[in-house]
PDB file of C-alpha atoms in Angstrom:
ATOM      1  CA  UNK A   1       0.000   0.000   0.000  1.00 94.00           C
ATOM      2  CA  UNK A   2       1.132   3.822  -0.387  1.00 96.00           C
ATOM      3  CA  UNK A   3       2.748   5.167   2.483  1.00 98.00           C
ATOM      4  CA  UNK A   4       4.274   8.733   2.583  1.00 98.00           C
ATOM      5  CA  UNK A   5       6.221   9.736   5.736  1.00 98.00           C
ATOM      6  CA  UNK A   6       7.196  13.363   6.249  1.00 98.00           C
ATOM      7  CA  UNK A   7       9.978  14.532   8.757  1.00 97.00           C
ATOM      8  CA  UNK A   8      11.904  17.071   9.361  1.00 97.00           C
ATOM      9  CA  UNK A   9       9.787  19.690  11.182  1.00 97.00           C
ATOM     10  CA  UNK A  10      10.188  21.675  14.264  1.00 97.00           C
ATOM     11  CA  UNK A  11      10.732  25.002  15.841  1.00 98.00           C
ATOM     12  CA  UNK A  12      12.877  27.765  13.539  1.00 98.00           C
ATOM     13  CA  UNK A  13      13.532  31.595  14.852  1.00 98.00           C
ATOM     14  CA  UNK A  14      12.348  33.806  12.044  1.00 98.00           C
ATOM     15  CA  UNK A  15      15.187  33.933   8.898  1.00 98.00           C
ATOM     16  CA  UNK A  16      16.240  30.035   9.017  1.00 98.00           C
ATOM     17  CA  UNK A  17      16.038  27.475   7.334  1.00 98.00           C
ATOM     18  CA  UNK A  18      14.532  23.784   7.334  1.00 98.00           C
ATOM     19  CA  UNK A  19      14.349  20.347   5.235  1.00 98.00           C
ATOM     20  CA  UNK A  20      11.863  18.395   4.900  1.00 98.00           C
ATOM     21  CA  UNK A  21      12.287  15.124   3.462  1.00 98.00           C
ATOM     22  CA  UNK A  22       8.747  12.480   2.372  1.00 98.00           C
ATOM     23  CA  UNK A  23      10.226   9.132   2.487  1.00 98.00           C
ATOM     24  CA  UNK A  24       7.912   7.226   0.112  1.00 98.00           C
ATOM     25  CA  UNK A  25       7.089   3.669  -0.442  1.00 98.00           C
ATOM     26  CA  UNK A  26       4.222   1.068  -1.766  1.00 97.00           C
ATOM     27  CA  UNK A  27       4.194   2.428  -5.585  1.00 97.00           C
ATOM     28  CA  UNK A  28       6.058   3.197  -8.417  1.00 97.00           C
ATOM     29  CA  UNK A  29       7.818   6.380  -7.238  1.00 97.00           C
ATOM     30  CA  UNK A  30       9.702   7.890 -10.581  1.00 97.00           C
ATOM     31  CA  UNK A  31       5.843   7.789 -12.325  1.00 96.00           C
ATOM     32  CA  UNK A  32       4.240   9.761  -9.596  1.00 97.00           C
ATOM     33  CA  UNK A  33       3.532  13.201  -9.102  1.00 97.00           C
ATOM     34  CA  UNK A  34       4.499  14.431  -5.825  1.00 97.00           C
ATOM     35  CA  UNK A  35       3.927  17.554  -3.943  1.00 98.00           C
ATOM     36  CA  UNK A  36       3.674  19.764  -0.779  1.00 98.00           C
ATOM     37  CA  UNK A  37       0.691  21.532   0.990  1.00 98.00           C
ATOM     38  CA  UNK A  38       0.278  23.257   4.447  1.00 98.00           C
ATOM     39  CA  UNK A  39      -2.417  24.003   6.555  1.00 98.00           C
ATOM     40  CA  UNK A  40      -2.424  26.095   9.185  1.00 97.00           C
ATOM     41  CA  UNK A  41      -5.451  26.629  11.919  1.00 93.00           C
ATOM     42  CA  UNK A  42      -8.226  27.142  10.362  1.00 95.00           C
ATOM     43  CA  UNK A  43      -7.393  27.543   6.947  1.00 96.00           C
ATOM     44  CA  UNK A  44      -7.450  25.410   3.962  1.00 96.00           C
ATOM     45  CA  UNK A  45      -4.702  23.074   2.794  1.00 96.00           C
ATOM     46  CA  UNK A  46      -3.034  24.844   0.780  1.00 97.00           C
ATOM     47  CA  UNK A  47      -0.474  23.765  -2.306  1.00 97.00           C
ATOM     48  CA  UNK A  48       3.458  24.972  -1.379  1.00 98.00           C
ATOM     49  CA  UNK A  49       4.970  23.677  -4.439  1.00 98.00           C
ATOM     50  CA  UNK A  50       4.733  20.515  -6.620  1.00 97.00           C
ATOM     51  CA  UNK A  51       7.057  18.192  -9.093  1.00 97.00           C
ATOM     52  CA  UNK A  52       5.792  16.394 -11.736  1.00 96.00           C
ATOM     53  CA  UNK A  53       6.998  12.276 -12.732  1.00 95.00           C
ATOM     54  CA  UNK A  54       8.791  14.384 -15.560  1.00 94.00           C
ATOM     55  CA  UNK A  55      10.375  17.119 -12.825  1.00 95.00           C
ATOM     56  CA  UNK A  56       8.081  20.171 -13.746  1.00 95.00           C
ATOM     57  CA  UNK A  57       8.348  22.180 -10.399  1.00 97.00           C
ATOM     58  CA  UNK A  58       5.523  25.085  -9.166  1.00 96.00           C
ATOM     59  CA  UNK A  59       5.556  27.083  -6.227  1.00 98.00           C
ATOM     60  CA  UNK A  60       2.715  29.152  -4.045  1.00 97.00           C
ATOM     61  CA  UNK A  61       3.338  32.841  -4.565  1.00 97.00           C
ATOM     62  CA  UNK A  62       4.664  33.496  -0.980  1.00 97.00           C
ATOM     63  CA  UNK A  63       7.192  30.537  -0.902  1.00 98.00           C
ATOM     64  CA  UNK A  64       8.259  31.977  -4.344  1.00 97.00           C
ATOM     65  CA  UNK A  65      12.039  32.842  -4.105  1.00 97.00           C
ATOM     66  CA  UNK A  66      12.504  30.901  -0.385  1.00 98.00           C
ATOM     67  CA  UNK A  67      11.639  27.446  -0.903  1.00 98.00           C
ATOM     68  CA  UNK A  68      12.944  24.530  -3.242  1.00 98.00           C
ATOM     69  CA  UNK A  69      11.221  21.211  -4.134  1.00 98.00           C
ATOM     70  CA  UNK A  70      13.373  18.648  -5.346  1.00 98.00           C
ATOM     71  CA  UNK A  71      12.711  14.762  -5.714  1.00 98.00           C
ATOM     72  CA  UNK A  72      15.382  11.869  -5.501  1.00 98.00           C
ATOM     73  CA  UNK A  73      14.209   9.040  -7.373  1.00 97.00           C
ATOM     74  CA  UNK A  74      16.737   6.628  -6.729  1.00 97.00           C
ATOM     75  CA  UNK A  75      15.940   7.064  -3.187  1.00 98.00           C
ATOM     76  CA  UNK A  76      12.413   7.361  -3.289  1.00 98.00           C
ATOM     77  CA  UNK A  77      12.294  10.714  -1.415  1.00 98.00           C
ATOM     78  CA  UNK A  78      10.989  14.086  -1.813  1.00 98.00           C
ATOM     79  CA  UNK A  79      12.264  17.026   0.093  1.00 98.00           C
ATOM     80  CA  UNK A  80      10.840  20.916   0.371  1.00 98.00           C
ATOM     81  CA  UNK A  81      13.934  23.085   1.364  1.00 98.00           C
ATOM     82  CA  UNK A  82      12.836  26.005   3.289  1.00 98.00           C
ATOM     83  CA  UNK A  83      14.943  29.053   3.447  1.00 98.00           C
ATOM     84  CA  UNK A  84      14.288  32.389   4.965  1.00 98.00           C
ATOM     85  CA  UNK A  85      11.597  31.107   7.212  1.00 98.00           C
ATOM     86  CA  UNK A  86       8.632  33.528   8.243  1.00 98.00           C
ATOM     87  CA  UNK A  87       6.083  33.494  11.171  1.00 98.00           C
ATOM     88  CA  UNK A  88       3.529  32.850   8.347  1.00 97.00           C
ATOM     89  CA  UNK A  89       4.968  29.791   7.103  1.00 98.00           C
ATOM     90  CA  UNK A  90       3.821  28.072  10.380  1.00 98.00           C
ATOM     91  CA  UNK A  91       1.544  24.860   9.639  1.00 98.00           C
ATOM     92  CA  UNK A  92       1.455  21.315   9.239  1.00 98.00           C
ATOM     93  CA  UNK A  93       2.602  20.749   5.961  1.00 98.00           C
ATOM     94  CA  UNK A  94       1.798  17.403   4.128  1.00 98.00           C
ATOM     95  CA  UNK A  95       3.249  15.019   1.548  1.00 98.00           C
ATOM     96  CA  UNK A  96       0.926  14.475  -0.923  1.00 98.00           C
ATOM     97  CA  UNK A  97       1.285  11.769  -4.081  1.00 97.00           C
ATOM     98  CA  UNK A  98      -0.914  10.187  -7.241  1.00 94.00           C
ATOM     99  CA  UNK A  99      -0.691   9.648 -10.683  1.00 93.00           C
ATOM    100  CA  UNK A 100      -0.923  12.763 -13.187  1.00 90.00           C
ATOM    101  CA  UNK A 101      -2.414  15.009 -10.476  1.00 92.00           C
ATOM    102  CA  UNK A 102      -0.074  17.628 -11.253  1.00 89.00           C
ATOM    103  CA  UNK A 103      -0.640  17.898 -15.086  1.00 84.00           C
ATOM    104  CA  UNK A 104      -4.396  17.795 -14.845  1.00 89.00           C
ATOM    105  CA  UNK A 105      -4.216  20.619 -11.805  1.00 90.00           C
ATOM    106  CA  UNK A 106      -6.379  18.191  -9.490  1.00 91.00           C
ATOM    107  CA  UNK A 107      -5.074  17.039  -6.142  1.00 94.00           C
ATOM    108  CA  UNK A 108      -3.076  14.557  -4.374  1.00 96.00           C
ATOM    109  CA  UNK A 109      -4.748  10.731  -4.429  1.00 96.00           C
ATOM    110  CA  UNK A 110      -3.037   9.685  -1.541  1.00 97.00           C
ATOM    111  CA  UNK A 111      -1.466  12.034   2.050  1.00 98.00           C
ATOM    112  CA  UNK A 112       1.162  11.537   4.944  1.00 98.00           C
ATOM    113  CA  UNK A 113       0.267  12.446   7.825  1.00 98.00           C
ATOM    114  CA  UNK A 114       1.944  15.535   8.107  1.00 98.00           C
ATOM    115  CA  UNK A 115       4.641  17.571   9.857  1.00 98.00           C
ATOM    116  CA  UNK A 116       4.767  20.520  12.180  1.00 98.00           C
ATOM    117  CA  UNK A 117       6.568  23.550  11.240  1.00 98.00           C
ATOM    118  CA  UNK A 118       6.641  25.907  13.616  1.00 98.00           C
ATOM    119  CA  UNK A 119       8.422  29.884  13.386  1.00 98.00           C
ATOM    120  CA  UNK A 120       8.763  32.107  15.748  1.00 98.00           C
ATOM    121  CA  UNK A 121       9.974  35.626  15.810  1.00 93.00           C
TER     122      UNK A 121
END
């Protein structure tokens, strides 16, 4: 079955930096879209940034700049480098996989079950 594990989150000071990886496993990795989505209290998930199977990248407006998605096929891992960290980036922020979700601008099949992320000021 799919599983999608995100790490990596924690407590930053306003200005740093964070990685977070999304170790996946159950399903053909290199042929899946993958991507990244936060949600903070009550708001919507919301997209960060996604990669296509065929490494087309796009990024929310405010991470524009500040964070980079990347994907690692051989290892079957995703990771959302954070830089220059802001109290507003605070939210879980969740894996998210399927096929072609990317390319058709729908949403993620299949979620992890999220990491905090946390900045202060």
């Amino acid at each position: 079955q799919v599983q999608l594990v995100e790490s990596g989150g924690g407590l930053v000071q306003a200005g740093g930096s964070l990685r977070l990886p999304c170790a996946a496993s159950g399903f053909t990795f290199s042929i899946y879209d993958m991507g990244w989505y936060h949600q903070a209290p009550g708001k919507q998930r919301e997209l960060v940034a996604s990669i296509s199977s065929g490494g087309t990248t796009n990024y929310a407006g405010s991470v524009k700049g500040r964070f980079t998605i990347s994907r690692d096929n051989a290892k079957n891992t995703m990771y959302l480098h954070m830089n220059s960290l802001k109290p507003e980036d605070t939210a879980v922020y969740y894996c998210g996989t399927g096929i072609n979700w990317v390319v058709v601008r729908g949403l993620p099949r299949y979620w992890g079950q999220g990491t905090q992320v946390t900045v202060s000021s």
